[in-house]
Structures are given as structure tokens and as C-alpha cells.
């Protein structure tokens, strides 16, 4: 069986880790595109020269020509500027929309059958723009955000409870911004509600709630916490790892349920917008959205997130995109 072809658009911080992870997991042959001359060639050469040690036969190459992504099965897009300290993801809208427009045309014209995962921020707007310009069916265009936000939430829970993160299941819904919705009620450790474990740990309901609230707040601001520490650029290991999990579920038709920025067609009461919700990812991309019941508070938080995303899309429209 021929190896899958994975095109990475953007050879910066996230692009480099994506290439390295995809190669070491043998997900497919990798071609990295960037507009900066020699950058993708140099980065991929470096990764490819470790193939003997890392033990992969996948080809890893770099290019400045969109023609080289021809036939790609999966396209992962990181092209665009990252945040600087003090910036919100939405502050990237003007610059990154321009970049996304040119990237979309390149992908549409050279890899028309690909399944596309977008990482560039502001995520919900970039995914919407790609789908609109490309005209690709919505099941083949999605964004990575929820997987990472959920992974961050799960890590904080595991550290707090001193349990293996492998046993933690925690989900984050909504837009990839300050209004994201970490779902406290559904968070569990091998089926045991996290809140219950916290109440046992502290033997105090109020304290348990306080600790949970702090983890929720940290999750919402986790990207900014990293930006502030790095000072130049934003998180890149964890976004890359999250996206590779999505790509793997698609390539191997694993049908994992992954919080994904996907197009909603009435699910969760939302029509015609991209938003983060749990979805089954398989060989057809987003195969279906998993709906779940939200209580009054969760619904209210989700509504705020929907409004923020609608506002972002409206602002993008005003900019002419
Ligand atoms: N086409 C292709 N690549 C482009 C274009 C373009 N039009 N414009 C910029 N790039 C490339 C840059 O040359 C750079 O190599 O995109 C790459 C972005 O890499 P970094 O600046 O290192 O950013 P990174 O940390 O990888 O984040 C990329 O993902 O999480 C989001 O907010 C983040 O929007 C940012 C994106």
C-alpha cells in the first residue's frame, strides 16, 4: 500500500514538530511548504537525516512551490503569525486572513481532494475562511483547538489529583478563545467525576469547587501563559501533538471522538458556523458530531462562545474576507 501524502503548509515552529512527529509515527510521506526560501528545505533535511536513528522510511521534503503538494491526502495548515505577549488570538485576524486566503488558493488548486486541518489563529475564523474560499465539503475542513484545550485541561486535572493523565477524560467545547467552555460536569478519571475526587481530597465542597474553577480558568488562558513565558511566539509542541492525533484518527480510520472545530448544521442548536464540539474523526474527515446535553450554566457559557465566534466572523467580513 502506498504511503499517504501529508502536506504541511507553514514550516515554522509548529510545522517543524508536525513533520518530526508525523515522520516518526510513519503517518505518511511529508512535504513541507513555506514562502520563506530554503526554510522548509533546511528543516526537513534536518529531520530526514535523523531517519536512521528515529527509524522511519517516510520521505520528508521541503518546498516553496505549491505544485509539490499535488495528491496530498491530508493538509495541515500553520501558515500565519503567532501571538506576541499581550495579544489575543483575535488580534491576528487581519494579517492571518490575508495569508489564509493565499494558502487556501494554493491548496484548492493543487490538493483538491485533501482533508484539511487548520491550526492558524484565530482558529474559528481561519477554518471558516478556508472552507468558504476553497468550496471543499465541510467534512473535509476542520480546525485543531479542542484537542489541545482538552489536553491542557486533562494535564491540570492529572497534576492536581496525582493520577496518570492517561486515565483523565476532559473536554473543552466552543471557540478557541477566552470564551472556550471546559466541561466540568463531564470531566472524569476512569469514570469517576473529577469534582467528586476533589471533594474527597479536600473533604470540603467549597474548596473542591474553588480548585476546579482555577483549573478551568488556567485552561482558558493556557495558550497565553505559554506565550508570556516564551516571549517570542506561541505554543508549538502541544498544538502539533494534538493535530497529529487528529491526523492519525483520519489516516487509520480510528473514529476517535475528538473535540474538533467543525461545521455545525443544526447540532448544538448552531447553524452555519464552525465551532469546537466533539466529533468522530475517520477516513472521511469529520464523520459526525457527537451531541451532548448541556445544563443551564454550560449552555449559557456555550452561548457566549458562539456569540464571540459570530462576532469574529462578522469582523472578518468587514475586512473583506
Ligand atoms: N504561506 C505559507 N507559509 C507562510 C505564509 C504564507 N503565505 N506566511 C507565513 N508563512 C509561514 C512563515 O514563514 C512561518 O514559517 O508560516 C510559518 C509560521 O510559523 P511560526 O511563525 O513559527 O508560527 P507557529 O508557532 O508555527 O504558529 C503558526 O499556528 O497556533 C497558531 O497562532 C499560531 O497562527 C499561528 C500558527
PDB file of C-alpha atoms in Angstrom, residues 18-292:
ATOM      1  CA  UNK A  18       4.430  18.263  12.954  1.00  0.00           C
ATOM      2  CA  UNK A  19       6.971  16.983  10.433  1.00  0.00           C
ATOM      3  CA  UNK A  20       9.051  15.300  13.081  1.00  0.00           C
ATOM      4  CA  UNK A  21       6.080  13.605  14.750  1.00  0.00           C
ATOM      5  CA  UNK A  22       4.389  12.550  11.507  1.00  0.00           C
ATOM      6  CA  UNK A  23       7.654  11.054  10.260  1.00  0.00           C
ATOM      7  CA  UNK A  24       8.497   9.212  13.448  1.00  0.00           C
ATOM      8  CA  UNK A  25       4.987   7.758  13.531  1.00  0.00           C
ATOM      9  CA  UNK A  26       5.272   6.853   9.815  1.00  0.00           C
ATOM     10  CA  UNK A  27       1.930   8.502   9.090  1.00  0.00           C
ATOM     11  CA  UNK A  28       2.993   9.141   5.512  1.00  0.00           C
ATOM     12  CA  UNK A  29       5.427  10.952   3.253  1.00  0.00           C
ATOM     13  CA  UNK A  30       5.688  14.561   4.266  1.00  0.00           C
ATOM     14  CA  UNK A  31       6.114  17.665   2.169  1.00  0.00           C
ATOM     15  CA  UNK A  32       6.536  20.966   3.964  1.00  0.00           C
ATOM     16  CA  UNK A  33       5.661  24.194   2.135  1.00  0.00           C
ATOM     17  CA  UNK A  34       6.678  27.684   3.235  1.00  0.00           C
ATOM     18  CA  UNK A  35       7.057  31.011   1.450  1.00  0.00           C
ATOM     19  CA  UNK A  36      10.459  31.592   3.049  1.00  0.00           C
ATOM     20  CA  UNK A  37      13.087  30.332   0.665  1.00  0.00           C
ATOM     21  CA  UNK A  38      15.190  27.399   1.891  1.00  0.00           C
ATOM     22  CA  UNK A  39      13.480  27.237   5.295  1.00  0.00           C
ATOM     23  CA  UNK A  40      11.285  24.169   4.629  1.00  0.00           C
ATOM     24  CA  UNK A  41      14.119  22.508   2.702  1.00  0.00           C
ATOM     25  CA  UNK A  42      16.527  23.013   5.589  1.00  0.00           C
ATOM     26  CA  UNK A  43      14.105  21.942   8.289  1.00  0.00           C
ATOM     27  CA  UNK A  44      13.015  18.791   6.502  1.00  0.00           C
ATOM     28  CA  UNK A  45      16.577  17.864   5.571  1.00  0.00           C
ATOM     29  CA  UNK A  46      17.481  18.061   9.247  1.00  0.00           C
ATOM     30  CA  UNK A  47      14.525  15.817  10.196  1.00  0.00           C
ATOM     31  CA  UNK A  48      15.176  13.373   7.341  1.00  0.00           C
ATOM     32  CA  UNK A  49      18.813  12.982   8.375  1.00  0.00           C
ATOM     33  CA  UNK A  50      17.605  11.597  11.704  1.00  0.00           C
ATOM     34  CA  UNK A  51      15.583   8.870   9.965  1.00  0.00           C
ATOM     35  CA  UNK A  52      18.180   6.155  10.656  1.00  0.00           C
ATOM     36  CA  UNK A  53      18.044   6.906  14.360  1.00  0.00           C
ATOM     37  CA  UNK A  54      14.311   7.564  14.582  1.00  0.00           C
ATOM     38  CA  UNK A  55      13.663   4.529  12.384  1.00  0.00           C
ATOM     39  CA  UNK A  56      11.387   5.844   9.652  1.00  0.00           C
ATOM     40  CA  UNK A  57      11.383   5.372   5.891  1.00  0.00           C
ATOM     41  CA  UNK A  58       8.856   8.112   5.186  1.00  0.00           C
ATOM     42  CA  UNK A  59      10.143  10.806   2.838  1.00  0.00           C
ATOM     43  CA  UNK A  60      10.375  14.277   4.354  1.00  0.00           C
ATOM     44  CA  UNK A  61      10.921  17.105   1.890  1.00  0.00           C
ATOM     45  CA  UNK A  62      10.568  20.879   1.754  1.00  0.00           C
ATOM     46  CA  UNK A  63       9.350  23.182  -0.996  1.00  0.00           C
ATOM     47  CA  UNK A  64       8.397  26.738  -1.951  1.00  0.00           C
ATOM     48  CA  UNK A  65       6.202  25.514  -4.796  1.00  0.00           C
ATOM     49  CA  UNK A  66       2.581  24.535  -4.262  1.00  0.00           C
ATOM     50  CA  UNK A  67       2.827  22.070  -7.150  1.00  0.00           C
ATOM     51  CA  UNK A  68       4.749  19.760  -4.826  1.00  0.00           C
ATOM     52  CA  UNK A  69       1.705  19.205  -2.608  1.00  0.00           C
ATOM     53  CA  UNK A  70      -0.160  17.642  -5.528  1.00  0.00           C
ATOM     54  CA  UNK A  71      -2.006  14.499  -4.481  1.00  0.00           C
ATOM     55  CA  UNK A  72      -1.829  15.235  -0.761  1.00  0.00           C
ATOM     56  CA  UNK A  73      -4.308  13.187   1.289  1.00  0.00           C
ATOM     57  CA  UNK A  74      -4.006  15.387   4.352  1.00  0.00           C
ATOM     58  CA  UNK A  75      -3.055  19.056   4.516  1.00  0.00           C
ATOM     59  CA  UNK A  76      -2.178  20.689   7.829  1.00  0.00           C
ATOM     60  CA  UNK A  77      -2.008  24.477   7.838  1.00  0.00           C
ATOM     61  CA  UNK A  78       0.055  26.527  10.286  1.00  0.00           C
ATOM     62  CA  UNK A  79       0.884  29.429   7.976  1.00  0.00           C
ATOM     63  CA  UNK A  80       0.412  32.719   9.730  1.00  0.00           C
ATOM     64  CA  UNK A  81       1.808  34.813  12.531  1.00  0.00           C
ATOM     65  CA  UNK A  82       1.750  33.567  16.111  1.00  0.00           C
ATOM     66  CA  UNK A  83       0.806  35.784  19.074  1.00  0.00           C
ATOM     67  CA  UNK A  84       3.171  38.035  20.967  1.00  0.00           C
ATOM     68  CA  UNK A  85       2.777  38.611  24.728  1.00  0.00           C
ATOM     69  CA  UNK A  86      -0.334  40.682  25.453  1.00  0.00           C
ATOM     70  CA  UNK A  87      -2.051  39.807  22.179  1.00  0.00           C
ATOM     71  CA  UNK A  88      -5.278  37.848  21.904  1.00  0.00           C
ATOM     72  CA  UNK A  89      -5.706  35.291  19.130  1.00  0.00           C
ATOM     73  CA  UNK A  90      -8.275  37.615  17.551  1.00  0.00           C
ATOM     74  CA  UNK A  91      -5.606  40.322  17.159  1.00  0.00           C
ATOM     75  CA  UNK A  92      -4.082  38.134  14.433  1.00  0.00           C
ATOM     76  CA  UNK A  93      -7.195  38.345  12.258  1.00  0.00           C
ATOM     77  CA  UNK A  94      -6.105  40.914   9.659  1.00  0.00           C
ATOM     78  CA  UNK A  95      -2.638  39.507   8.956  1.00  0.00           C
ATOM     79  CA  UNK A  96      -3.586  35.868   9.081  1.00  0.00           C
ATOM     80  CA  UNK A  97      -6.752  36.207   6.963  1.00  0.00           C
ATOM     81  CA  UNK A  98      -4.597  37.565   4.123  1.00  0.00           C
ATOM     82  CA  UNK A  99      -2.184  34.667   4.494  1.00  0.00           C
ATOM     83  CA  UNK A 100      -5.019  32.127   4.734  1.00  0.00           C
ATOM     84  CA  UNK A 101      -6.560  33.423   1.511  1.00  0.00           C
ATOM     85  CA  UNK A 102      -3.384  32.731  -0.471  1.00  0.00           C
ATOM     86  CA  UNK A 103      -2.831  29.393   1.262  1.00  0.00           C
ATOM     87  CA  UNK A 104      -6.391  28.309   0.505  1.00  0.00           C
ATOM     88  CA  UNK A 105      -5.959  29.037  -3.188  1.00  0.00           C
ATOM     89  CA  UNK A 106      -2.719  27.055  -3.259  1.00  0.00           C
ATOM     90  CA  UNK A 107      -4.297  24.065  -1.537  1.00  0.00           C
ATOM     91  CA  UNK A 108      -7.541  24.219  -3.510  1.00  0.00           C
ATOM     92  CA  UNK A 109      -5.688  24.278  -6.839  1.00  0.00           C
ATOM     93  CA  UNK A 110      -3.141  21.575  -6.016  1.00  0.00           C
ATOM     94  CA  UNK A 111      -4.690  19.200  -3.497  1.00  0.00           C
ATOM     95  CA  UNK A 112      -8.427  19.379  -4.230  1.00  0.00           C
ATOM     96  CA  UNK A 113      -9.212  16.030  -2.603  1.00  0.00           C
ATOM     97  CA  UNK A 114      -7.344  16.547   0.647  1.00  0.00           C
ATOM     98  CA  UNK A 115      -8.731  16.526   4.158  1.00  0.00           C
ATOM     99  CA  UNK A 116      -7.587  19.777   5.739  1.00  0.00           C
ATOM    100  CA  UNK A 117      -6.750  20.518   9.360  1.00  0.00           C
ATOM    101  CA  UNK A 118      -6.098  24.156  10.237  1.00  0.00           C
ATOM    102  CA  UNK A 119      -4.113  25.375  13.233  1.00  0.00           C
ATOM    103  CA  UNK A 120      -3.552  29.037  12.298  1.00  0.00           C
ATOM    104  CA  UNK A 121      -5.264  31.559  14.564  1.00  0.00           C
ATOM    105  CA  UNK A 122      -7.787  32.998  15.135  1.00  0.00           C
ATOM    106  CA  UNK A 123      -8.792  29.413  14.551  1.00  0.00           C
ATOM    107  CA  UNK A 124     -12.562  29.550  14.116  1.00  0.00           C
ATOM    108  CA  UNK A 125     -12.255  32.387  11.584  1.00  0.00           C
ATOM    109  CA  UNK A 126      -9.386  30.767   9.650  1.00  0.00           C
ATOM    110  CA  UNK A 127     -11.295  27.495   9.252  1.00  0.00           C
ATOM    111  CA  UNK A 128     -14.404  29.366   8.124  1.00  0.00           C
ATOM    112  CA  UNK A 129     -12.388  31.335   5.583  1.00  0.00           C
ATOM    113  CA  UNK A 130     -10.654  28.257   4.188  1.00  0.00           C
ATOM    114  CA  UNK A 131     -13.929  26.423   3.686  1.00  0.00           C
ATOM    115  CA  UNK A 132     -15.574  29.445   2.086  1.00  0.00           C
ATOM    116  CA  UNK A 133     -12.798  30.137  -0.416  1.00  0.00           C
ATOM    117  CA  UNK A 134     -11.985  26.502  -1.205  1.00  0.00           C
ATOM    118  CA  UNK A 135     -15.570  25.305  -1.501  1.00  0.00           C
ATOM    119  CA  UNK A 136     -14.375  21.970  -0.070  1.00  0.00           C
ATOM    120  CA  UNK A 137     -17.145  19.934   1.588  1.00  0.00           C
ATOM    121  CA  UNK A 138     -17.329  20.865   5.266  1.00  0.00           C
ATOM    122  CA  UNK A 139     -16.494  17.338   6.464  1.00  0.00           C
ATOM    123  CA  UNK A 140     -13.050  17.746   4.857  1.00  0.00           C
ATOM    124  CA  UNK A 141     -12.228  21.067   6.544  1.00  0.00           C
ATOM    125  CA  UNK A 142     -11.687  21.260  10.284  1.00  0.00           C
ATOM    126  CA  UNK A 143      -9.654  23.049  12.892  1.00  0.00           C
ATOM    127  CA  UNK A 144      -7.463  21.902  15.730  1.00  0.00           C
ATOM    128  CA  UNK A 145      -8.163  23.574  19.033  1.00  0.00           C
ATOM    129  CA  UNK A 146     -10.362  21.442  21.271  1.00  0.00           C
ATOM    130  CA  UNK A 147      -7.922  18.549  21.309  1.00  0.00           C
ATOM    131  CA  UNK A 148      -5.237  20.838  22.703  1.00  0.00           C
ATOM    132  CA  UNK A 149      -7.534  22.724  25.091  1.00  0.00           C
ATOM    133  CA  UNK A 150      -8.800  19.362  26.374  1.00  0.00           C
ATOM    134  CA  UNK A 151      -5.270  18.031  26.724  1.00  0.00           C
ATOM    135  CA  UNK A 152      -4.310  21.088  28.761  1.00  0.00           C
ATOM    136  CA  UNK A 153      -7.391  20.688  30.977  1.00  0.00           C
ATOM    137  CA  UNK A 154      -6.605  16.972  31.421  1.00  0.00           C
ATOM    138  CA  UNK A 155      -2.996  17.728  32.371  1.00  0.00           C
ATOM    139  CA  UNK A 156      -4.042  20.189  35.075  1.00  0.00           C
ATOM    140  CA  UNK A 157      -6.503  17.638  36.487  1.00  0.00           C
ATOM    141  CA  UNK A 158      -3.893  14.851  36.499  1.00  0.00           C
ATOM    142  CA  UNK A 159      -1.322  17.073  38.240  1.00  0.00           C
ATOM    143  CA  UNK A 160      -3.848  18.196  40.831  1.00  0.00           C
ATOM    144  CA  UNK A 161      -5.123  14.690  41.603  1.00  0.00           C
ATOM    145  CA  UNK A 162      -1.742  12.994  41.236  1.00  0.00           C
ATOM    146  CA  UNK A 163      -3.090  10.374  38.831  1.00  0.00           C
ATOM    147  CA  UNK A 164      -1.987   9.234  35.384  1.00  0.00           C
ATOM    148  CA  UNK A 165      -3.135  11.664  32.720  1.00  0.00           C
ATOM    149  CA  UNK A 166      -3.936   8.609  30.597  1.00  0.00           C
ATOM    150  CA  UNK A 167      -6.948   7.971  32.813  1.00  0.00           C
ATOM    151  CA  UNK A 168      -8.273  11.526  32.621  1.00  0.00           C
ATOM    152  CA  UNK A 169     -11.078  12.368  30.202  1.00  0.00           C
ATOM    153  CA  UNK A 170     -11.914  16.036  29.998  1.00  0.00           C
ATOM    154  CA  UNK A 171     -13.406  18.013  27.174  1.00  0.00           C
ATOM    155  CA  UNK A 172     -13.441  21.625  26.111  1.00  0.00           C
ATOM    156  CA  UNK A 173     -16.121  22.972  23.773  1.00  0.00           C
ATOM    157  CA  UNK A 174     -16.730  26.242  21.937  1.00  0.00           C
ATOM    158  CA  UNK A 175     -14.439  28.675  20.188  1.00  0.00           C
ATOM    159  CA  UNK A 176     -10.651  28.650  20.586  1.00  0.00           C
ATOM    160  CA  UNK A 177     -10.500  31.847  22.600  1.00  0.00           C
ATOM    161  CA  UNK A 178     -11.141  33.260  26.019  1.00  0.00           C
ATOM    162  CA  UNK A 179     -14.757  32.065  25.869  1.00  0.00           C
ATOM    163  CA  UNK A 180     -13.959  28.364  25.440  1.00  0.00           C
ATOM    164  CA  UNK A 181     -16.007  26.057  27.670  1.00  0.00           C
ATOM    165  CA  UNK A 182     -14.157  23.399  29.710  1.00  0.00           C
ATOM    166  CA  UNK A 183     -16.867  20.898  30.682  1.00  0.00           C
ATOM    167  CA  UNK A 184     -16.534  20.341  34.421  1.00  0.00           C
ATOM    168  CA  UNK A 185     -19.513  18.007  34.770  1.00  0.00           C
ATOM    169  CA  UNK A 186     -18.208  15.563  32.166  1.00  0.00           C
ATOM    170  CA  UNK A 187     -14.597  15.567  33.412  1.00  0.00           C
ATOM    171  CA  UNK A 188     -13.722  12.199  34.920  1.00  0.00           C
ATOM    172  CA  UNK A 189     -10.875   9.904  35.897  1.00  0.00           C
ATOM    173  CA  UNK A 190     -11.711   6.464  34.558  1.00  0.00           C
ATOM    174  CA  UNK A 191     -15.391   7.268  35.005  1.00  0.00           C
ATOM    175  CA  UNK A 192     -15.114   8.860  38.464  1.00  0.00           C
ATOM    176  CA  UNK A 193     -16.195  12.531  38.311  1.00  0.00           C
ATOM    177  CA  UNK A 194     -13.261  14.882  38.921  1.00  0.00           C
ATOM    178  CA  UNK A 195     -15.346  17.061  41.220  1.00  0.00           C
ATOM    179  CA  UNK A 196     -16.084  14.032  43.411  1.00  0.00           C
ATOM    180  CA  UNK A 197     -12.380  13.198  43.591  1.00  0.00           C
ATOM    181  CA  UNK A 198     -11.594  16.786  44.567  1.00  0.00           C
ATOM    182  CA  UNK A 199     -14.281  16.737  47.254  1.00  0.00           C
ATOM    183  CA  UNK A 200     -12.733  13.577  48.709  1.00  0.00           C
ATOM    184  CA  UNK A 201      -9.241  15.043  48.526  1.00  0.00           C
ATOM    185  CA  UNK A 202     -10.148  18.261  50.329  1.00  0.00           C
ATOM    186  CA  UNK A 203     -13.145  16.967  52.305  1.00  0.00           C
ATOM    187  CA  UNK A 204     -14.647  20.363  51.530  1.00  0.00           C
ATOM    188  CA  UNK A 205     -17.113  21.089  48.727  1.00  0.00           C
ATOM    189  CA  UNK A 206     -16.347  24.797  48.509  1.00  0.00           C
ATOM    190  CA  UNK A 207     -12.598  24.188  48.304  1.00  0.00           C
ATOM    191  CA  UNK A 208     -13.132  21.494  45.648  1.00  0.00           C
ATOM    192  CA  UNK A 209     -15.135  23.948  43.551  1.00  0.00           C
ATOM    193  CA  UNK A 210     -12.504  26.623  44.008  1.00  0.00           C
ATOM    194  CA  UNK A 211      -9.749  24.277  42.810  1.00  0.00           C
ATOM    195  CA  UNK A 212     -11.861  23.182  39.841  1.00  0.00           C
ATOM    196  CA  UNK A 213     -12.655  26.788  38.916  1.00  0.00           C
ATOM    197  CA  UNK A 214      -8.946  27.611  38.995  1.00  0.00           C
ATOM    198  CA  UNK A 215      -8.187  24.715  36.611  1.00  0.00           C
ATOM    199  CA  UNK A 216     -10.945  25.893  34.268  1.00  0.00           C
ATOM    200  CA  UNK A 217      -9.519  29.425  34.261  1.00  0.00           C
ATOM    201  CA  UNK A 218      -5.988  28.159  33.691  1.00  0.00           C
ATOM    202  CA  UNK A 219      -7.233  26.070  30.747  1.00  0.00           C
ATOM    203  CA  UNK A 220      -8.880  29.092  29.136  1.00  0.00           C
ATOM    204  CA  UNK A 221      -5.692  31.123  29.476  1.00  0.00           C
ATOM    205  CA  UNK A 222      -3.220  28.283  28.936  1.00  0.00           C
ATOM    206  CA  UNK A 223      -2.114  29.455  25.490  1.00  0.00           C
ATOM    207  CA  UNK A 224      -1.423  32.936  26.847  1.00  0.00           C
ATOM    208  CA  UNK A 225       0.521  31.501  29.787  1.00  0.00           C
ATOM    209  CA  UNK A 226       2.929  29.853  27.347  1.00  0.00           C
ATOM    210  CA  UNK A 227       3.155  32.971  25.150  1.00  0.00           C
ATOM    211  CA  UNK A 228       4.061  35.057  28.179  1.00  0.00           C
ATOM    212  CA  UNK A 229       6.858  32.700  29.151  1.00  0.00           C
ATOM    213  CA  UNK A 230       8.242  32.155  25.652  1.00  0.00           C
ATOM    214  CA  UNK A 231       8.137  35.874  24.822  1.00  0.00           C
ATOM    215  CA  UNK A 232       8.722  35.095  21.142  1.00  0.00           C
ATOM    216  CA  UNK A 233       5.966  33.018  19.594  1.00  0.00           C
ATOM    217  CA  UNK A 234       3.331  30.708  20.976  1.00  0.00           C
ATOM    218  CA  UNK A 235       2.963  27.063  21.985  1.00  0.00           C
ATOM    219  CA  UNK A 236       4.175  24.600  19.385  1.00  0.00           C
ATOM    220  CA  UNK A 237       4.798  21.141  20.868  1.00  0.00           C
ATOM    221  CA  UNK A 238       1.270  20.627  22.195  1.00  0.00           C
ATOM    222  CA  UNK A 239      -0.604  22.039  19.177  1.00  0.00           C
ATOM    223  CA  UNK A 240       1.467  19.787  16.912  1.00  0.00           C
ATOM    224  CA  UNK A 241       0.911  16.694  19.061  1.00  0.00           C
ATOM    225  CA  UNK A 242      -2.838  17.392  19.172  1.00  0.00           C
ATOM    226  CA  UNK A 243      -3.058  17.732  15.422  1.00  0.00           C
ATOM    227  CA  UNK A 244      -1.084  14.554  14.839  1.00  0.00           C
ATOM    228  CA  UNK A 245      -3.652  12.680  16.969  1.00  0.00           C
ATOM    229  CA  UNK A 246      -6.392  14.048  14.700  1.00  0.00           C
ATOM    230  CA  UNK A 247      -4.490  13.179  11.527  1.00  0.00           C
ATOM    231  CA  UNK A 248      -3.813   9.684  12.829  1.00  0.00           C
ATOM    232  CA  UNK A 249      -7.501   9.095  13.576  1.00  0.00           C
ATOM    233  CA  UNK A 250      -8.276  10.107   9.976  1.00  0.00           C
ATOM    234  CA  UNK A 251      -5.438   8.193   8.301  1.00  0.00           C
ATOM    235  CA  UNK A 252      -6.085   4.957  10.206  1.00  0.00           C
ATOM    236  CA  UNK A 253      -9.873   5.481  10.291  1.00  0.00           C
ATOM    237  CA  UNK A 254      -9.739   5.141  14.067  1.00  0.00           C
ATOM    238  CA  UNK A 255     -13.027   7.023  14.529  1.00  0.00           C
ATOM    239  CA  UNK A 256     -11.831   8.593  17.759  1.00  0.00           C
ATOM    240  CA  UNK A 257     -14.095  11.146  19.383  1.00  0.00           C
ATOM    241  CA  UNK A 258     -12.026  14.315  19.358  1.00  0.00           C
ATOM    242  CA  UNK A 259     -13.097  17.859  20.227  1.00  0.00           C
ATOM    243  CA  UNK A 260     -12.750  19.486  16.821  1.00  0.00           C
ATOM    244  CA  UNK A 261     -13.593  22.820  15.277  1.00  0.00           C
ATOM    245  CA  UNK A 262     -16.202  21.638  12.772  1.00  0.00           C
ATOM    246  CA  UNK A 263     -19.070  22.970  10.741  1.00  0.00           C
ATOM    247  CA  UNK A 264     -22.371  22.811  12.554  1.00  0.00           C
ATOM    248  CA  UNK A 265     -25.536  22.142  10.681  1.00  0.00           C
ATOM    249  CA  UNK A 266     -28.091  22.422  13.458  1.00  0.00           C
ATOM    250  CA  UNK A 267     -26.105  20.386  16.024  1.00  0.00           C
ATOM    251  CA  UNK A 268     -25.948  22.071  19.430  1.00  0.00           C
ATOM    252  CA  UNK A 269     -28.586  24.468  18.044  1.00  0.00           C
ATOM    253  CA  UNK A 270     -25.976  26.150  15.813  1.00  0.00           C
ATOM    254  CA  UNK A 271     -26.455  26.565  12.110  1.00  0.00           C
ATOM    255  CA  UNK A 272     -23.810  27.536   9.598  1.00  0.00           C
ATOM    256  CA  UNK A 273     -20.849  28.208  11.894  1.00  0.00           C
ATOM    257  CA  UNK A 274     -17.597  26.460  12.719  1.00  0.00           C
ATOM    258  CA  UNK A 275     -17.255  25.752  16.422  1.00  0.00           C
ATOM    259  CA  UNK A 276     -15.464  23.326  18.724  1.00  0.00           C
ATOM    260  CA  UNK A 277     -17.543  20.233  19.530  1.00  0.00           C
ATOM    261  CA  UNK A 278     -16.824  16.526  19.960  1.00  0.00           C
ATOM    262  CA  UNK A 279     -16.690  14.772  16.601  1.00  0.00           C
ATOM    263  CA  UNK A 280     -15.874  11.344  15.202  1.00  0.00           C
ATOM    264  CA  UNK A 281     -12.762  11.631  13.012  1.00  0.00           C
ATOM    265  CA  UNK A 282     -12.247   8.909  10.428  1.00  0.00           C
ATOM    266  CA  UNK A 283     -11.331   8.306   6.797  1.00  0.00           C
ATOM    267  CA  UNK A 284     -13.992  10.806   5.661  1.00  0.00           C
ATOM    268  CA  UNK A 285     -12.746  13.552   7.942  1.00  0.00           C
ATOM    269  CA  UNK A 286     -15.444  14.788  10.315  1.00  0.00           C
ATOM    270  CA  UNK A 287     -17.828  11.821  10.135  1.00  0.00           C
ATOM    271  CA  UNK A 288     -20.346  13.039  12.688  1.00  0.00           C
ATOM    272  CA  UNK A 289     -20.774  15.429  15.547  1.00  0.00           C
ATOM    273  CA  UNK A 290     -21.477  13.941  18.958  1.00  0.00           C
ATOM    274  CA  UNK A 291     -24.172  15.944  20.685  1.00  0.00           C
ATOM    275  CA  UNK A 292     -24.398  16.029  24.447  1.00  0.00           C
TER     276      UNK A 292
END
